[in-house]
mmCIF file with all atom_site columns, C-alpha atoms in Angstrom:
data_model
loop_
_atom_site.group_PDB
_atom_site.id
_atom_site.type_symbol
_atom_site.label_atom_id
_atom_site.label_alt_id
_atom_site.label_comp_id
_atom_site.label_asym_id
_atom_site.label_entity_id
_atom_site.label_seq_id
_atom_site.pdbx_PDB_ins_code
_atom_site.Cartn_x
_atom_site.Cartn_y
_atom_site.Cartn_z
_atom_site.occupancy
_atom_site.B_iso_or_equiv
_atom_site.pdbx_formal_charge
_atom_site.auth_seq_id
_atom_site.auth_comp_id
_atom_site.auth_asym_id
_atom_site.auth_atom_id
_atom_site.pdbx_PDB_model_num
ATOM 1   C CA . MET A 1 1   ? -12.726 -11.553 -10.450 1.00 51.00 ? 11  MET A CA 1
ATOM 2   C CA . ARG A 1 2   ? -16.044 -10.033 -9.525  1.00 61.00 ? 12  ARG A CA 1
ATOM 3   C CA . TRP A 1 3   ? -15.180 -9.802  -5.841  1.00 89.00 ? 13  TRP A CA 1
ATOM 4   C CA . ILE A 1 4   ? -12.179 -7.534  -6.421  1.00 93.00 ? 14  ILE A CA 1
ATOM 5   C CA . LYS A 1 5   ? -12.664 -3.782  -6.465  1.00 94.00 ? 15  LYS A CA 1
ATOM 6   C CA . ILE A 1 6   ? -9.906  -1.465  -7.737  1.00 96.00 ? 16  ILE A CA 1
ATOM 7   C CA . ARG A 1 7   ? -9.925  1.952   -6.098  1.00 96.00 ? 17  ARG A CA 1
ATOM 8   C CA . GLU A 1 8   ? -7.642  4.863   -5.288  1.00 96.00 ? 18  GLU A CA 1
ATOM 9   C CA . ILE A 1 9   ? -5.540  4.434   -2.180  1.00 96.00 ? 19  ILE A CA 1
ATOM 10  C CA . ARG A 1 10  ? -6.368  6.164   1.090   1.00 95.00 ? 20  ARG A CA 1
ATOM 11  C CA . GLU A 1 11  ? -3.718  7.160   3.601   1.00 95.00 ? 21  GLU A CA 1
ATOM 12  C CA . GLU A 1 12  ? -4.921  4.528   6.065   1.00 95.00 ? 22  GLU A CA 1
ATOM 13  C CA . ASP A 1 13  ? -4.173  1.842   3.428   1.00 96.00 ? 23  ASP A CA 1
ATOM 14  C CA . LEU A 1 14  ? -0.432  2.570   3.394   1.00 96.00 ? 24  LEU A CA 1
ATOM 15  C CA . GLU A 1 15  ? 0.485   0.210   6.233   1.00 96.00 ? 25  GLU A CA 1
ATOM 16  C CA . THR A 1 16  ? -1.174  -2.744  4.479   1.00 96.00 ? 26  THR A CA 1
ATOM 17  C CA . VAL A 1 17  ? 0.399   -1.756  1.151   1.00 97.00 ? 27  VAL A CA 1
ATOM 18  C CA . HIS A 1 18  ? 3.796   -1.583  2.847   1.00 97.00 ? 28  HIS A CA 1
ATOM 19  C CA . LYS A 1 19  ? 3.292   -5.073  4.270   1.00 97.00 ? 29  LYS A CA 1
ATOM 20  C CA . ILE A 1 20  ? 2.493   -6.418  0.770   1.00 97.00 ? 30  ILE A CA 1
ATOM 21  C CA . GLU A 1 21  ? 5.566   -4.570  -0.565  1.00 95.00 ? 31  GLU A CA 1
ATOM 22  C CA . ARG A 1 22  ? 7.829   -6.077  2.134   1.00 95.00 ? 32  ARG A CA 1
ATOM 23  C CA . ASN A 1 23  ? 6.514   -9.586  1.508   1.00 94.00 ? 33  ASN A CA 1
ATOM 24  C CA . SER A 1 24  ? 6.841   -9.281  -2.278  1.00 93.00 ? 34  SER A CA 1
ATOM 25  C CA . PHE A 1 25  ? 10.306  -7.852  -2.890  1.00 90.00 ? 35  PHE A CA 1
ATOM 26  C CA . ARG A 1 26  ? 13.865  -8.589  -1.818  1.00 88.00 ? 36  ARG A CA 1
ATOM 27  C CA . TYR A 1 27  ? 14.540  -4.858  -1.567  1.00 89.00 ? 37  TYR A CA 1
ATOM 28  C CA . PRO A 1 28  ? 11.176  -3.266  -0.720  1.00 92.00 ? 38  PRO A CA 1
ATOM 29  C CA . TYR A 1 29  ? 10.492  0.442   -0.737  1.00 92.00 ? 39  TYR A CA 1
ATOM 30  C CA . PRO A 1 30  ? 10.521  1.869   2.790   1.00 94.00 ? 40  PRO A CA 1
ATOM 31  C CA . TYR A 1 31  ? 7.238   3.128   4.213   1.00 96.00 ? 41  TYR A CA 1
ATOM 32  C CA . SER A 1 32  ? 8.469   6.720   3.868   1.00 94.00 ? 42  SER A CA 1
ATOM 33  C CA . TYR A 1 33  ? 8.931   6.282   0.099   1.00 94.00 ? 43  TYR A CA 1
ATOM 34  C CA . LEU A 1 34  ? 5.470   4.769   -0.322  1.00 94.00 ? 44  LEU A CA 1
ATOM 35  C CA . HIS A 1 35  ? 4.094   7.741   1.612   1.00 95.00 ? 45  HIS A CA 1
ATOM 36  C CA . PHE A 1 36  ? 6.017   10.079  -0.694  1.00 94.00 ? 46  PHE A CA 1
ATOM 37  C CA . LEU A 1 37  ? 4.479   8.336   -3.745  1.00 92.00 ? 47  LEU A CA 1
ATOM 38  C CA . PHE A 1 38  ? 1.057   8.622   -2.092  1.00 93.00 ? 48  PHE A CA 1
ATOM 39  C CA . THR A 1 39  ? 1.576   12.368  -1.688  1.00 91.00 ? 49  THR A CA 1
ATOM 40  C CA . LEU A 1 40  ? 3.029   12.794  -5.184  1.00 88.00 ? 50  LEU A CA 1
ATOM 41  C CA . SER A 1 41  ? 0.652   10.639  -7.170  1.00 87.00 ? 51  SER A CA 1
ATOM 42  C CA . ARG A 1 42  ? -2.445  9.807   -5.129  1.00 87.00 ? 52  ARG A CA 1
ATOM 43  C CA . LYS A 1 43  ? -4.768  9.470   -8.149  1.00 93.00 ? 53  LYS A CA 1
ATOM 44  C CA . LEU A 1 44  ? -2.392  6.936   -9.752  1.00 95.00 ? 54  LEU A CA 1
ATOM 45  C CA . PHE A 1 45  ? -1.864  4.840   -6.606  1.00 97.00 ? 55  PHE A CA 1
ATOM 46  C CA . LEU A 1 46  ? -4.477  2.095   -6.661  1.00 97.00 ? 56  LEU A CA 1
ATOM 47  C CA . VAL A 1 47  ? -5.351  -0.829  -4.430  1.00 97.00 ? 57  VAL A CA 1
ATOM 48  C CA . ALA A 1 48  ? -7.154  -4.096  -5.102  1.00 97.00 ? 58  ALA A CA 1
ATOM 49  C CA . GLU A 1 49  ? -9.648  -4.776  -2.370  1.00 95.00 ? 59  GLU A CA 1
ATOM 50  C CA . ILE A 1 50  ? -11.758 -7.840  -1.670  1.00 92.00 ? 60  ILE A CA 1
ATOM 51  C CA . TYR A 1 51  ? -15.281 -6.538  -1.735  1.00 85.00 ? 61  TYR A CA 1
ATOM 52  C CA . PRO A 1 52  ? -17.239 -6.232  0.536   1.00 83.00 ? 62  PRO A CA 1
ATOM 53  C CA . LEU A 1 53  ? -14.648 -7.365  3.134   1.00 84.00 ? 63  LEU A CA 1
ATOM 54  C CA . GLN A 1 54  ? -12.453 -4.315  2.445   1.00 87.00 ? 64  GLN A CA 1
ATOM 55  C CA . LYS A 1 55  ? -9.294  -6.448  2.588   1.00 93.00 ? 65  LYS A CA 1
ATOM 56  C CA . ILE A 1 56  ? -6.467  -5.026  0.477   1.00 95.00 ? 66  ILE A CA 1
ATOM 57  C CA . VAL A 1 57  ? -4.677  -7.765  -1.468  1.00 96.00 ? 67  VAL A CA 1
ATOM 58  C CA . GLY A 1 58  ? -2.647  -5.779  -3.991  1.00 97.00 ? 68  GLY A CA 1
ATOM 59  C CA . TYR A 1 59  ? -1.583  -2.376  -5.222  1.00 97.00 ? 69  TYR A CA 1
ATOM 60  C CA . ILE A 1 60  ? -0.045  -0.523  -8.154  1.00 98.00 ? 70  ILE A CA 1
ATOM 61  C CA . VAL A 1 61  ? 1.514   2.927   -8.241  1.00 97.00 ? 71  VAL A CA 1
ATOM 62  C CA . GLY A 1 62  ? 2.319   5.057   -11.245 1.00 96.00 ? 72  GLY A CA 1
ATOM 63  C CA . VAL A 1 63  ? 3.714   8.510   -11.882 1.00 95.00 ? 73  VAL A CA 1
ATOM 64  C CA . ILE A 1 64  ? 3.491   10.723  -14.963 1.00 95.00 ? 74  ILE A CA 1
ATOM 65  C CA . GLN A 1 65  ? 6.864   11.890  -16.246 1.00 92.00 ? 75  GLN A CA 1
ATOM 66  C CA . TYR A 1 66  ? 7.609   14.399  -19.017 1.00 88.00 ? 76  TYR A CA 1
ATOM 67  C CA . LYS A 1 67  ? 3.861   15.204  -19.363 1.00 86.00 ? 77  LYS A CA 1
ATOM 68  C CA . ASN A 1 68  ? 3.023   12.138  -21.468 1.00 93.00 ? 78  ASN A CA 1
ATOM 69  C CA . VAL A 1 69  ? 5.016   9.190   -20.129 1.00 96.00 ? 79  VAL A CA 1
ATOM 70  C CA . GLY A 1 70  ? 3.368   6.980   -17.530 1.00 96.00 ? 80  GLY A CA 1
ATOM 71  C CA . HIS A 1 71  ? 5.800   5.100   -15.304 1.00 96.00 ? 81  HIS A CA 1
ATOM 72  C CA . ILE A 1 72  ? 4.652   2.085   -13.298 1.00 97.00 ? 82  ILE A CA 1
ATOM 73  C CA . TYR A 1 73  ? 6.784   2.282   -10.171 1.00 94.00 ? 83  TYR A CA 1
ATOM 74  C CA . SER A 1 74  ? 5.561   -0.787  -8.361  1.00 94.00 ? 84  SER A CA 1
ATOM 75  C CA . ILE A 1 75  ? 2.915   -3.484  -8.479  1.00 96.00 ? 85  ILE A CA 1
ATOM 76  C CA . ALA A 1 76  ? 2.428   -6.334  -6.039  1.00 96.00 ? 86  ALA A CA 1
ATOM 77  C CA . VAL A 1 77  ? -0.263  -8.795  -5.047  1.00 96.00 ? 87  VAL A CA 1
ATOM 78  C CA . ASP A 1 78  ? -0.385  -10.669 -1.751  1.00 95.00 ? 88  ASP A CA 1
ATOM 79  C CA . GLU A 1 79  ? 1.088   -14.083 -2.549  1.00 92.00 ? 89  GLU A CA 1
ATOM 80  C CA . ARG A 1 80  ? -2.075  -15.842 -1.301  1.00 92.00 ? 90  ARG A CA 1
ATOM 81  C CA . TYR A 1 81  ? -4.050  -14.101 -4.064  1.00 91.00 ? 91  TYR A CA 1
ATOM 82  C CA . ARG A 1 82  ? -1.656  -14.323 -7.008  1.00 91.00 ? 92  ARG A CA 1
ATOM 83  C CA . ARG A 1 83  ? -2.531  -15.909 -10.366 1.00 89.00 ? 93  ARG A CA 1
ATOM 84  C CA . ARG A 1 84  ? -6.178  -14.857 -10.079 1.00 90.00 ? 94  ARG A CA 1
ATOM 85  C CA . GLY A 1 85  ? -6.091  -11.904 -12.473 1.00 91.00 ? 95  GLY A CA 1
ATOM 86  C CA . ILE A 1 86  ? -5.689  -9.234  -9.794  1.00 95.00 ? 96  ILE A CA 1
ATOM 87  C CA . GLY A 1 87  ? -2.383  -7.916  -11.155 1.00 94.00 ? 97  GLY A CA 1
ATOM 88  C CA . LYS A 1 88  ? -3.880  -7.658  -14.628 1.00 95.00 ? 98  LYS A CA 1
ATOM 89  C CA . LYS A 1 89  ? -6.899  -5.752  -13.271 1.00 96.00 ? 99  LYS A CA 1
ATOM 90  C CA . LEU A 1 90  ? -4.601  -3.332  -11.445 1.00 97.00 ? 100 LEU A CA 1
ATOM 91  C CA . ILE A 1 91  ? -2.523  -2.695  -14.573 1.00 97.00 ? 101 ILE A CA 1
ATOM 92  C CA . LYS A 1 92  ? -5.586  -2.236  -16.791 1.00 96.00 ? 102 LYS A CA 1
ATOM 93  C CA . LYS A 1 93  ? -7.100  0.296   -14.377 1.00 97.00 ? 103 LYS A CA 1
ATOM 94  C CA . LEU A 1 94  ? -3.841  2.248   -14.138 1.00 97.00 ? 104 LEU A CA 1
ATOM 95  C CA . LEU A 1 95  ? -3.517  2.205   -17.943 1.00 97.00 ? 105 LEU A CA 1
ATOM 96  C CA . GLU A 1 96  ? -7.019  3.710   -18.177 1.00 96.00 ? 106 GLU A CA 1
ATOM 97  C CA . LYS A 1 97  ? -5.920  6.511   -15.860 1.00 96.00 ? 107 LYS A CA 1
ATOM 98  C CA . PHE A 1 98  ? -2.710  7.088   -17.839 1.00 96.00 ? 108 PHE A CA 1
ATOM 99  C CA . ILE A 1 99  ? -4.749  7.277   -21.063 1.00 95.00 ? 109 ILE A CA 1
ATOM 100 C CA . GLU A 1 100 ? -7.152  9.783   -19.446 1.00 94.00 ? 110 GLU A CA 1
ATOM 101 C CA . LYS A 1 101 ? -4.079  11.888  -18.613 1.00 93.00 ? 111 LYS A CA 1
ATOM 102 C CA . LYS A 1 102 ? -2.976  11.732  -22.288 1.00 94.00 ? 112 LYS A CA 1
ATOM 103 C CA . CYS A 1 103 ? 0.061   9.507   -21.746 1.00 95.00 ? 113 CYS A CA 1
ATOM 104 C CA . LYS A 1 104 ? 1.487   8.168   -25.013 1.00 95.00 ? 114 LYS A CA 1
ATOM 105 C CA . THR A 1 105 ? 4.064   5.774   -23.569 1.00 96.00 ? 115 THR A CA 1
ATOM 106 C CA . ILE A 1 106 ? 3.956   3.606   -20.454 1.00 97.00 ? 116 ILE A CA 1
ATOM 107 C CA . ARG A 1 107 ? 7.185   2.245   -19.018 1.00 96.00 ? 117 ARG A CA 1
ATOM 108 C CA . LEU A 1 108 ? 8.254   -0.084  -16.234 1.00 96.00 ? 118 LEU A CA 1
ATOM 109 C CA . GLU A 1 109 ? 11.245  -2.023  -14.982 1.00 94.00 ? 119 GLU A CA 1
ATOM 110 C CA . VAL A 1 110 ? 11.284  -5.730  -14.162 1.00 94.00 ? 120 VAL A CA 1
ATOM 111 C CA . ARG A 1 111 ? 13.873  -8.251  -13.042 1.00 92.00 ? 121 ARG A CA 1
ATOM 112 C CA . PRO A 1 112 ? 14.879  -10.761 -15.741 1.00 92.00 ? 122 PRO A CA 1
ATOM 113 C CA . SER A 1 113 ? 14.320  -13.459 -13.105 1.00 92.00 ? 123 SER A CA 1
ATOM 114 C CA . ASN A 1 114 ? 10.673  -12.417 -12.622 1.00 90.00 ? 124 ASN A CA 1
ATOM 115 C CA . ILE A 1 115 ? 9.244   -14.520 -15.437 1.00 91.00 ? 125 ILE A CA 1
ATOM 116 C CA . ALA A 1 116 ? 5.650   -14.389 -14.131 1.00 90.00 ? 126 ALA A CA 1
ATOM 117 C CA . ALA A 1 117 ? 5.624   -10.574 -14.237 1.00 91.00 ? 127 ALA A CA 1
ATOM 118 C CA . GLN A 1 118 ? 7.240   -10.500 -17.686 1.00 92.00 ? 128 GLN A CA 1
ATOM 119 C CA . ASN A 1 119 ? 4.605   -12.916 -19.009 1.00 92.00 ? 129 ASN A CA 1
ATOM 120 C CA . LEU A 1 120 ? 1.833   -10.711 -17.616 1.00 93.00 ? 130 LEU A CA 1
ATOM 121 C CA . TYR A 1 121 ? 3.329   -7.569  -19.159 1.00 94.00 ? 131 TYR A CA 1
ATOM 122 C CA . ASP A 1 122 ? 3.732   -9.359  -22.512 1.00 94.00 ? 132 ASP A CA 1
ATOM 123 C CA . LYS A 1 123 ? 0.050   -10.405 -22.493 1.00 94.00 ? 133 LYS A CA 1
ATOM 124 C CA . ILE A 1 124 ? -0.991  -6.804  -21.892 1.00 93.00 ? 134 ILE A CA 1
ATOM 125 C CA . GLY A 1 125 ? 1.153   -5.595  -24.802 1.00 93.00 ? 135 GLY A CA 1
ATOM 126 C CA . PHE A 1 126 ? 4.358   -4.323  -23.241 1.00 95.00 ? 136 PHE A CA 1
ATOM 127 C CA . ARG A 1 127 ? 7.527   -5.002  -25.189 1.00 95.00 ? 137 ARG A CA 1
ATOM 128 C CA . LYS A 1 128 ? 11.093  -5.237  -24.013 1.00 92.00 ? 138 LYS A CA 1
ATOM 129 C CA . ASN A 1 129 ? 12.971  -2.003  -24.587 1.00 90.00 ? 139 ASN A CA 1
ATOM 130 C CA . TYR A 1 130 ? 16.499  -2.317  -23.201 1.00 91.00 ? 140 TYR A CA 1
ATOM 131 C CA . LEU A 1 131 ? 18.553  -3.927  -20.450 1.00 89.00 ? 141 LEU A CA 1
ATOM 132 C CA . VAL A 1 132 ? 20.163  -1.952  -17.628 1.00 91.00 ? 142 VAL A CA 1
ATOM 133 C CA . LYS A 1 133 ? 23.158  -3.792  -16.201 1.00 94.00 ? 143 LYS A CA 1
ATOM 134 C CA . LYS A 1 134 ? 23.418  -4.213  -12.413 1.00 91.00 ? 144 LYS A CA 1
ATOM 135 C CA . TYR A 1 135 ? 20.320  -2.099  -11.769 1.00 90.00 ? 145 TYR A CA 1
ATOM 136 C CA . TYR A 1 136 ? 19.172  -3.745  -8.537  1.00 90.00 ? 146 TYR A CA 1
ATOM 137 C CA . PRO A 1 137 ? 21.056  -3.595  -5.201  1.00 89.00 ? 147 PRO A CA 1
ATOM 138 C CA . ASP A 1 138 ? 21.980  -7.280  -5.479  1.00 90.00 ? 148 ASP A CA 1
ATOM 139 C CA . GLY A 1 139 ? 23.558  -6.694  -8.908  1.00 90.00 ? 149 GLY A CA 1
ATOM 140 C CA . GLU A 1 140 ? 20.769  -8.215  -10.999 1.00 90.00 ? 150 GLU A CA 1
ATOM 141 C CA . ASP A 1 141 ? 20.089  -6.516  -14.313 1.00 92.00 ? 151 ASP A CA 1
ATOM 142 C CA . CYS A 1 142 ? 16.805  -4.811  -15.137 1.00 93.00 ? 152 CYS A CA 1
ATOM 143 C CA . CYS A 1 143 ? 14.620  -5.144  -18.224 1.00 94.00 ? 153 CYS A CA 1
ATOM 144 C CA . THR A 1 144 ? 12.808  -1.973  -19.172 1.00 94.00 ? 154 THR A CA 1
ATOM 145 C CA . GLU A 1 145 ? 9.529   -2.512  -20.971 1.00 95.00 ? 155 GLU A CA 1
ATOM 146 C CA . ILE A 1 146 ? 7.296   -0.045  -22.771 1.00 96.00 ? 156 ILE A CA 1
ATOM 147 C CA . LEU A 1 147 ? 3.767   0.111   -24.076 1.00 95.00 ? 157 LEU A CA 1
ATOM 148 C CA . GLU A 1 148 ? 2.979   2.655   -26.795 1.00 95.00 ? 158 GLU A CA 1
ATOM 149 C CA . ILE A 1 149 ? -0.565  4.040   -26.676 1.00 90.00 ? 159 ILE A CA 1
ATOM 150 C CA . ASP A 1 150 ? -2.378  4.841   -29.926 1.00 81.00 ? 160 ASP A CA 1
ATOM 151 C CA . GLU A 1 151 ? -5.392  7.148   -30.167 1.00 61.00 ? 161 GLU A CA 1
ATOM 152 C CA . GLU A 1 152 ? -7.668  4.137   -30.699 1.00 54.00 ? 162 GLU A CA 1
ATOM 153 C CA . ASP A 1 153 ? -6.180  2.033   -27.895 1.00 51.00 ? 163 ASP A CA 1
ATOM 154 C CA . GLU A 1 154 ? -8.505  0.966   -25.154 1.00 47.00 ? 164 GLU A CA 1
ATOM 155 C CA . CYS A 1 155 ? -7.891  -1.146  -22.089 1.00 48.00 ? 165 CYS A CA 1
ATOM 156 C CA . ASP A 1 156 ? -9.849  -4.321  -22.775 1.00 46.00 ? 166 ASP A CA 1
#
């Protein structure tokens, strides 16, 4: 989508990101945790913005663990803008940043019931790694997925 710009988050974006988080998940991160992630990993916390309106319609946040493992903590797109390629653009941009930081493995967690997200991750190249029983507060399991990065890999 040409009208979507992916950029690093600014502190004033956190309230909008928190609203998207609350509307997207049964058990959303509290504002304080999103602010913590902003402080911890500002360069890997990205927003999707309708350009030139400057309306934030999605976000993704990642953290680097163990020097070379990128972890996608959360991704969400405003439900009015889903299925338009915004989530894919957010992931691709974060993958570029992880690759710049020399990450070799990217990991994430997803609910087995979230088929749309799993399909997106599969298209990008993630593969299912293992299942964690009763991971979520409501008792639902969690699928962990990983993407291995080769030297020649690029984010198409």
